[in-house]
Short mmCIF file of C-alpha atoms and ligand atoms in Angstrom, two decimals:
data_model
loop_
_atom_site.label_atom_id
_atom_site.label_comp_id
_atom_site.label_asym_id
_atom_site.label_seq_id
_atom_site.Cartn_x
_atom_site.Cartn_y
_atom_site.Cartn_z
CA UNK A 12 -23.27 26.49 8.80
CA UNK A 13 -20.13 23.96 8.91
CA UNK A 14 -18.98 24.95 5.41
CA UNK A 15 -18.68 28.56 5.72
CA UNK A 16 -17.73 28.95 9.36
CA UNK A 17 -15.87 25.59 10.51
CA UNK A 18 -14.34 25.87 14.17
CA UNK A 19 -11.10 24.40 12.55
CA UNK A 20 -10.58 25.10 9.28
CA UNK A 21 -8.34 22.01 7.13
CA UNK A 22 -8.05 24.25 5.11
CA UNK A 23 -5.48 26.65 6.68
CA UNK A 24 -2.57 24.46 5.66
CA UNK A 25 0.32 26.73 6.45
CA UNK A 26 2.13 26.97 9.85
CA UNK A 27 1.95 30.24 11.79
CA UNK A 28 5.55 31.50 9.66
CA UNK A 29 3.42 30.85 6.60
CA UNK A 30 5.14 27.54 5.89
CA UNK A 31 3.53 24.10 4.66
CA UNK A 32 4.68 21.17 6.87
CA UNK A 33 3.95 18.14 6.47
CA UNK A 34 3.32 16.35 9.06
CA UNK A 35 4.79 12.47 9.93
CA UNK A 36 2.72 9.77 8.90
CA UNK A 37 1.08 7.99 12.23
CA UNK A 38 0.52 4.58 11.19
CA UNK A 39 3.36 2.62 10.39
CA UNK A 40 3.27 -1.43 10.85
CA UNK A 41 3.00 -3.40 7.75
CA UNK A 42 1.55 -6.42 6.23
CA UNK A 43 3.83 -9.15 5.37
CA UNK A 44 3.64 -12.53 3.36
CA UNK A 45 2.22 -14.88 6.05
CA UNK A 46 4.80 -17.36 5.32
CA UNK A 47 7.50 -14.90 7.40
CA UNK A 48 4.61 -13.51 9.96
CA UNK A 49 6.82 -12.67 12.96
CA UNK A 50 4.69 -12.05 16.43
CA UNK A 51 7.50 -9.30 17.27
CA UNK A 52 6.68 -5.74 17.75
CA UNK A 53 8.78 -3.37 17.52
CA UNK A 54 8.79 -0.11 19.03
CA UNK A 55 8.16 3.29 16.53
CA UNK A 56 10.82 5.36 15.82
CA UNK A 57 8.85 8.43 16.14
CA UNK A 58 6.75 7.31 18.92
CA UNK A 59 3.28 6.78 18.16
CA UNK A 60 1.22 3.50 17.03
CA UNK A 61 3.47 0.35 17.87
CA UNK A 62 4.67 -1.12 14.32
CA UNK A 63 3.23 -4.42 14.41
CA UNK A 64 3.41 -7.43 11.51
CA UNK A 65 -0.22 -8.53 9.94
CA UNK A 66 -0.44 -10.89 7.79
CA UNK A 67 -0.89 -11.07 4.20
CA UNK A 68 -4.81 -12.42 3.55
CA UNK A 69 -7.00 -11.88 0.76
CA UNK A 70 -10.14 -9.92 1.05
CA UNK A 71 -8.69 -8.82 4.64
CA UNK A 72 -7.47 -4.99 3.66
CA UNK A 73 -9.05 -2.69 2.55
CA UNK A 74 -7.38 0.87 0.65
CA UNK A 75 -9.53 4.25 1.32
CA UNK A 76 -8.10 6.65 -1.29
CA UNK A 77 -9.32 10.10 -2.61
CA UNK A 78 -8.85 10.61 -6.27
CA UNK A 79 -7.25 14.10 -6.00
CA UNK A 80 -5.14 13.17 -3.65
CA UNK A 81 -1.33 12.45 -5.04
CA UNK A 82 -0.20 10.31 -2.67
CA UNK A 83 -3.29 8.22 -2.75
CA UNK A 84 -2.92 7.94 -6.15
CA UNK A 85 0.92 6.28 -6.21
CA UNK A 86 -1.01 3.48 -4.00
CA UNK A 87 -3.62 2.80 -6.68
CA UNK A 88 -1.50 2.95 -9.68
CA UNK A 89 0.33 0.08 -7.84
CA UNK A 90 -3.11 -1.75 -6.63
CA UNK A 91 -3.63 -1.44 -10.53
CA UNK A 92 -0.64 -2.58 -11.92
CA UNK A 93 -0.07 -5.35 -9.63
CA UNK A 94 -3.79 -6.88 -10.47
CA UNK A 95 -4.58 -6.34 -6.94
CA UNK A 96 -8.56 -6.24 -7.55
CA UNK A 97 -9.43 -9.18 -6.18
CA UNK A 98 -7.04 -9.21 -3.09
CA UNK A 99 -7.51 -5.92 -1.95
CA UNK A 100 -10.97 -3.90 -1.94
CA UNK A 101 -10.54 0.10 -2.62
CA UNK A 102 -13.03 2.39 -1.19
CA UNK A 103 -13.57 5.78 -2.60
CA UNK A 104 -14.12 9.18 -0.34
CA UNK A 105 -15.86 11.40 -2.63
CA UNK A 106 -15.09 15.19 -0.49
CA UNK A 107 -13.87 17.01 1.52
CA UNK A 108 -15.33 18.95 4.22
CA UNK A 109 -13.90 21.94 5.89
CA UNK A 110 -14.08 21.05 9.52
CA UNK A 111 -14.08 17.33 9.38
CA UNK A 112 -11.96 15.93 6.46
CA UNK A 113 -12.46 13.64 4.13
CA UNK A 114 -15.77 12.01 3.57
CA UNK A 115 -18.73 10.85 1.64
CA UNK A 116 -21.30 13.40 -0.24
CA UNK A 117 -22.77 10.67 -2.58
CA UNK A 118 -20.86 11.97 -5.90
CA UNK A 119 -18.77 9.08 -5.96
CA UNK A 120 -19.64 6.45 -8.26
CA UNK A 121 -21.45 4.09 -5.80
CA UNK A 122 -23.22 7.41 -4.38
CA UNK A 123 -22.44 5.89 -0.64
CA UNK A 124 -22.96 8.84 1.94
CA UNK A 125 -20.86 6.72 4.68
CA UNK A 126 -18.70 4.48 5.23
CA UNK A 127 -19.92 1.56 3.24
CA UNK A 128 -18.28 -0.80 5.64
CA UNK A 129 -19.16 0.27 8.87
CA UNK A 130 -21.50 2.79 8.49
CA UNK A 131 -22.32 5.46 11.20
CA UNK A 132 -20.09 8.16 10.27
CA UNK A 133 -19.54 9.83 6.64
CA UNK A 134 -16.31 10.86 7.71
CA UNK A 135 -12.84 9.33 7.43
CA UNK A 136 -12.10 10.63 10.90
CA UNK A 137 -14.43 7.97 12.20
CA UNK A 138 -12.23 5.08 11.32
CA UNK A 139 -9.25 6.93 12.59
CA UNK A 140 -11.27 7.01 15.83
CA UNK A 141 -12.08 3.21 15.59
CA UNK A 142 -8.68 2.48 15.25
CA UNK A 143 -6.81 4.47 18.40
CA UNK A 144 -10.46 3.35 20.10
CA UNK A 145 -9.06 -0.22 19.98
CA UNK A 146 -5.53 0.82 21.78
CA UNK A 147 -7.94 2.68 24.42
CA UNK A 148 -7.73 6.34 23.33
CA UNK A 149 -11.25 7.89 22.73
CA UNK A 150 -10.60 10.11 19.42
CA UNK A 151 -7.63 10.42 16.92
CA UNK A 152 -6.05 13.67 17.81
CA UNK A 153 -4.00 13.76 14.92
CA UNK A 154 -4.56 14.64 11.00
CA UNK A 155 -6.70 12.29 9.03
CA UNK A 156 -5.46 11.87 5.38
CA UNK A 157 -5.79 9.65 2.79
CA UNK A 158 -4.55 7.11 1.87
CA UNK A 159 -5.10 4.40 4.46
CA UNK A 160 -4.74 0.82 4.85
CA UNK A 161 -7.67 -0.73 6.82
CA UNK A 162 -7.52 -4.22 8.03
CA UNK A 163 -11.21 -5.66 8.44
CA UNK A 164 -9.88 -8.01 11.17
CA UNK A 165 -8.27 -5.95 13.82
CA UNK A 166 -10.47 -3.01 13.03
CA UNK A 167 -7.77 -1.13 13.06
CA UNK A 168 -5.65 0.80 10.64
CA UNK A 169 -1.98 -0.70 8.95
CA UNK A 170 -0.35 1.74 7.12
CA UNK A 171 -1.17 5.78 6.26
CA UNK A 172 2.29 6.49 4.68
CA UNK A 173 1.91 5.80 1.14
CA UNK A 174 5.45 5.08 0.55
CA UNK A 175 5.15 1.88 2.52
CA UNK A 176 2.19 1.29 1.45
CA UNK A 177 3.37 0.60 -2.16
CA UNK A 178 6.41 -1.37 -0.58
CA UNK A 179 3.89 -3.97 0.49
CA UNK A 180 2.04 -4.01 -2.23
CA UNK A 181 5.00 -4.99 -4.67
CA UNK A 182 5.38 -8.27 -3.36
CA UNK A 183 3.30 -9.16 0.38
CA UNK A 184 0.42 -10.40 -1.42
CA UNK A 185 1.94 -11.90 -3.88
CA UNK A 186 1.28 -15.37 -2.48
CA UNK A 187 -2.53 -14.85 -4.16
CA UNK A 188 -1.41 -13.57 -7.38
CA UNK A 189 -0.90 -15.66 -10.39
CA UNK A 190 3.04 -16.81 -11.01
CA UNK A 191 3.41 -14.20 -13.37
CA UNK A 192 2.71 -11.05 -11.49
CA UNK A 193 4.78 -12.04 -9.00
CA UNK A 194 7.76 -9.80 -8.43
CA UNK A 195 10.10 -12.37 -7.78
CA UNK A 196 9.04 -13.73 -11.24
CA UNK A 197 10.62 -10.83 -12.49
CA UNK A 198 13.31 -10.29 -11.55
CA UNK A 199 15.73 -7.49 -12.53
CA UNK A 200 12.27 -6.04 -14.29
CA UNK A 201 10.71 -5.54 -11.17
CA UNK A 202 8.61 -2.44 -9.67
CA UNK A 203 11.60 -2.45 -7.27
CA UNK A 204 14.89 -4.53 -8.24
CA UNK A 205 17.63 -5.05 -6.58
CA UNK A 206 19.93 -3.35 -8.32
CA UNK A 207 18.61 -0.67 -8.63
CA UNK A 208 17.27 -0.24 -5.29
CA UNK A 209 19.78 2.60 -3.91
CA UNK A 210 19.24 4.40 -7.02
CA UNK A 211 16.15 5.00 -6.95
CA UNK A 212 15.94 5.15 -2.84
CA UNK A 213 17.90 8.55 -3.59
CA UNK A 214 16.22 9.57 -6.54
CA UNK A 215 12.60 9.51 -4.06
CA UNK A 216 14.57 11.56 -1.65
CA UNK A 217 14.94 14.47 -3.51
CA UNK A 218 12.08 14.28 -5.81
CA UNK A 219 9.88 13.84 -2.63
CA UNK A 220 11.57 17.20 -0.78
CA UNK A 221 11.24 19.17 -4.05
CA UNK A 222 8.68 17.98 -6.44
CA UNK A 223 5.94 15.95 -4.66
CA UNK A 224 6.16 17.84 -1.44
CA UNK A 225 7.35 20.90 -3.50
CA UNK A 226 4.18 22.13 -4.92
CA UNK A 227 2.43 21.83 -1.71
CA UNK A 228 4.95 24.15 -0.53
CA UNK A 229 4.15 26.34 -3.05
CA UNK A 230 0.58 26.30 -3.05
CA UNK A 231 -0.12 26.28 0.64
CA UNK A 232 2.39 28.99 1.08
CA UNK A 233 1.27 31.61 3.28
CA UNK A 234 3.68 34.17 2.99
CA UNK A 235 5.77 35.40 -0.02
CA UNK A 236 9.27 34.26 1.50
CA UNK A 237 7.56 30.50 1.90
CA UNK A 238 6.47 30.52 -1.41
CA UNK A 239 10.04 32.13 -2.58
CA UNK A 240 12.02 30.12 -1.01
CA UNK A 241 10.38 26.89 -2.74
CA UNK A 242 9.15 28.03 -6.35
CA UNK A 243 12.63 27.85 -7.67
CA UNK A 244 14.16 24.63 -6.15
CA UNK A 245 10.71 23.06 -7.69
CA UNK A 246 11.93 24.15 -11.33
CA UNK A 247 15.25 23.37 -10.42
CA UNK A 248 14.23 19.49 -9.46
CA UNK A 249 12.45 19.38 -12.85
CA UNK A 250 15.32 20.88 -15.07
CA UNK A 251 17.30 17.89 -12.97
CA UNK A 252 14.39 15.56 -13.90
CA UNK A 253 14.51 16.57 -18.09
CA UNK A 254 18.54 16.47 -17.52
CA UNK A 255 17.92 12.71 -16.20
CA UNK A 256 15.38 11.72 -18.40
CA UNK A 257 18.01 12.77 -21.79
CA UNK A 258 20.93 10.40 -19.77
CA UNK A 259 18.84 7.74 -20.02
CA UNK A 260 19.17 7.15 -24.06
CA UNK A 261 16.57 4.63 -23.88
CA UNK A 262 13.89 5.09 -21.66
CA UNK A 263 10.92 5.35 -21.84
CA UNK A 264 10.90 5.57 -18.24
CA UNK A 265 13.15 6.76 -15.15
CA UNK A 266 15.35 4.01 -15.17
CA UNK A 267 14.76 2.38 -18.52
CA UNK A 268 12.95 0.49 -20.43
CA UNK A 269 10.81 -0.89 -17.16
CA UNK A 270 8.47 0.86 -14.96
CA UNK A 271 9.87 1.36 -11.48
CA UNK A 272 9.02 3.21 -8.34
CA UNK A 273 10.81 6.10 -9.56
CA UNK A 274 7.96 6.30 -11.99
CA UNK A 275 4.80 5.50 -9.59
CA UNK A 276 6.32 8.15 -7.51
CA UNK A 277 6.48 10.86 -9.89
CA UNK A 278 3.71 10.24 -12.39
CA UNK A 279 1.03 11.48 -9.80
CA UNK A 280 2.43 15.09 -9.31
CA UNK A 281 3.61 15.05 -12.82
CA UNK A 282 0.12 13.98 -13.81
CA UNK A 283 -1.84 17.31 -12.22
CA UNK A 284 1.22 19.42 -12.87
CA UNK A 285 -0.21 21.86 -15.85
CA UNK A 286 -3.70 21.20 -15.05
CA UNK A 287 -3.36 22.28 -11.23
CA UNK A 288 0.10 22.66 -9.60
CA UNK A 289 0.81 25.91 -12.48
CA UNK A 290 -3.01 27.42 -12.48
CA UNK A 291 -4.09 26.65 -9.04
CA UNK A 292 -0.49 26.28 -6.77
CA UNK A 293 0.86 29.00 -8.57
CA UNK A 294 3.76 26.57 -9.58
CA UNK A 295 4.13 28.56 -12.99
CA UNK A 296 7.59 29.23 -14.11
CA UNK A 297 6.91 26.73 -16.54
CA UNK A 298 4.34 24.04 -17.65
CA UNK A 299 5.66 20.62 -18.74
CA UNK A 300 3.72 20.33 -22.32
CA UNK A 301 5.63 23.49 -23.06
CA UNK A 302 8.60 23.76 -21.43
CA UNK A 303 9.49 20.34 -20.73
CA UNK A 304 9.64 18.06 -24.03
CA UNK A 305 11.36 14.64 -22.40
CA UNK A 306 8.88 14.93 -19.45
CA UNK A 307 6.31 15.58 -21.47
CA UNK A 308 7.09 12.37 -23.39
CA UNK A 309 7.68 10.27 -20.47
CA UNK A 310 4.26 11.57 -19.00
CA UNK A 311 2.48 10.93 -22.01
CA UNK A 312 3.90 7.32 -22.25
CA UNK A 313 2.66 6.30 -19.39
CA UNK A 314 -1.06 7.79 -20.01
CA UNK A 315 -1.41 6.41 -23.30
CA UNK A 316 0.84 3.63 -22.90
CA UNK A 317 0.83 2.54 -26.22
CA UNK A 318 3.11 -0.54 -25.74
CA UNK A 319 0.60 -2.00 -23.41
CA UNK A 320 3.06 -1.90 -20.34
CA UNK A 321 1.25 -0.18 -17.86
CA UNK A 322 -2.56 -2.45 -17.80
CA UNK A 323 -4.31 1.24 -17.95
CA UNK A 324 -2.63 1.94 -14.49
CA UNK A 325 -2.41 5.55 -15.16
CA UNK A 326 -4.43 6.33 -17.63
CA UNK A 327 -7.72 4.88 -15.19
CA UNK A 328 -6.42 6.07 -12.10
CA UNK A 329 -6.88 9.98 -13.50
CA UNK A 330 -9.44 12.47 -12.78
CA UNK A 331 -8.66 15.60 -14.26
CA UNK A 332 -11.80 17.96 -13.37
CA UNK A 333 -11.40 16.17 -9.79
CA UNK A 334 -8.12 17.46 -9.61
CA UNK A 335 -9.20 21.32 -10.62
CA UNK A 336 -11.48 21.34 -8.30
CA UNK A 337 -10.42 19.70 -5.78
CA UNK A 338 -6.77 22.08 -5.04
CA UNK A 339 -9.57 24.82 -5.38
CA UNK A 340 -11.04 23.70 -2.65
CA UNK A 341 -8.67 23.46 -1.03
CA UNK A 342 -7.15 26.45 -1.95
CA UNK A 343 -10.04 28.46 -0.71
CA UNK A 344 -10.92 29.46 -4.25
CA UNK A 345 -14.84 29.83 -5.27
CA UNK A 346 -13.81 29.06 -8.96
CA UNK A 347 -12.42 26.59 -10.84
CA UNK A 348 -10.37 26.94 -14.00
CA UNK A 349 -11.05 25.19 -17.36
CA UNK A 350 -8.05 25.06 -18.81
CA UNK A 351 -5.51 24.02 -19.56
CA UNK A 352 -7.38 22.60 -22.76
CA UNK A 353 -6.76 19.24 -23.24
CA UNK A 354 -6.08 18.09 -20.31
CA UNK A 355 -3.35 15.98 -21.36
CA UNK A 356 -2.08 15.93 -25.29
CA UNK A 357 -2.08 13.20 -27.65
CA UNK A 358 1.14 11.37 -28.17
N1 GSH B 27 2.56 11.38 4.23
C1 GSH B 27 1.53 10.89 3.90
C2 GSH B 27 0.27 12.31 3.11
C3 GSH B 27 -1.11 12.13 2.98
C4 GSH B 27 -1.30 13.57 2.82
O1 GSH B 27 -0.81 14.63 2.74
N2 GSH B 27 -2.74 13.40 2.39
C5 GSH B 27 -3.46 14.70 1.97
C6 GSH B 27 -4.51 14.36 0.56
S1 GSH B 27 -3.21 15.02 -0.53
C7 GSH B 27 -4.81 14.65 2.82
O2 GSH B 27 -4.88 13.47 2.90
N3 GSH B 27 -5.00 15.43 3.81
C8 GSH B 27 -5.56 15.94 4.37
C9 GSH B 27 -5.69 16.89 5.70
O3 GSH B 27 -3.59 17.31 6.33
O4 GSH B 27 -5.44 17.08 6.52
C10 GSH B 27 1.34 9.75 2.70
O5 GSH B 27 2.19 9.90 1.84
O6 GSH B 27 0.41 9.19 2.71
#
């Protein structure tokens, strides 16, 4: 049975030295506002697929996600925060097969058992194959990851790098949104305002390496040295966020009064922390709820949002039970932990 004895086990996440190394994403094109479309293609720096510009359009693009994945989660939060529900359709994968990867297994709210757009395949891999077949290859040979921004018109993947997808969602589709929801109308209060861009970029850098990806370097470590090398860096970085929130003074968000990209990128990791990374990924020197009072407050402000700033974009995209199950599955543990309870404390 494939589940018992896969030819290639996708749940073996560490390299031969026991370390987890996240590979660069393969598809790196951009959707741009239709008015600024430039037909030139530049060659890609990582030598994979060429970088192209795709015109923004309503109903043309689809975002494929899985609720467990924190990288997909940031795209889902942004999609919801921006109010893009009628512009970009979201399709949820509901399971992971050890040999063939992300799939539809009838467990999602729609009960899909195959790709709801093209049919014929139950695996996201089918879409990756379709994307490369358009450029003459037979099969996609890299890692099949979520999120994916798919173009229905050209039948290809525009981009599968979450950090880039969220940046497209901030403003590329604004022409289809009411004036008040456009990034430009928000001035200095947008998701990535000019005056904060440099500081946000520099925070992204360490948060990505030490926290977003740091939890994976601990959780997928298959050698003691690999775990030891990363666990202290992770908690040093969390200490740094705790101190950061102290210096910010008024908060309640990482850069003050308004939600920015920095919050969107940190939230998916920290909402999973106590319920999955602490228990299943052995990121267990401290718990957010007991040992990081400022981070805990920041997290609950976003989740419970009593100020009406989030439009439910954070809380309604969270799936605690899926995290407990999904990370247990990804680390080949047969038993799913029950706690901690509650999944998140009230404000
Ligand atoms: N750089 C990518 C990483 C995405 C990623 O690694 N997603 C994971 C799920 S959390 C995945 O699809 N893993 C499947 C695999 O590597 O086989 C991004 O940020 O979009």
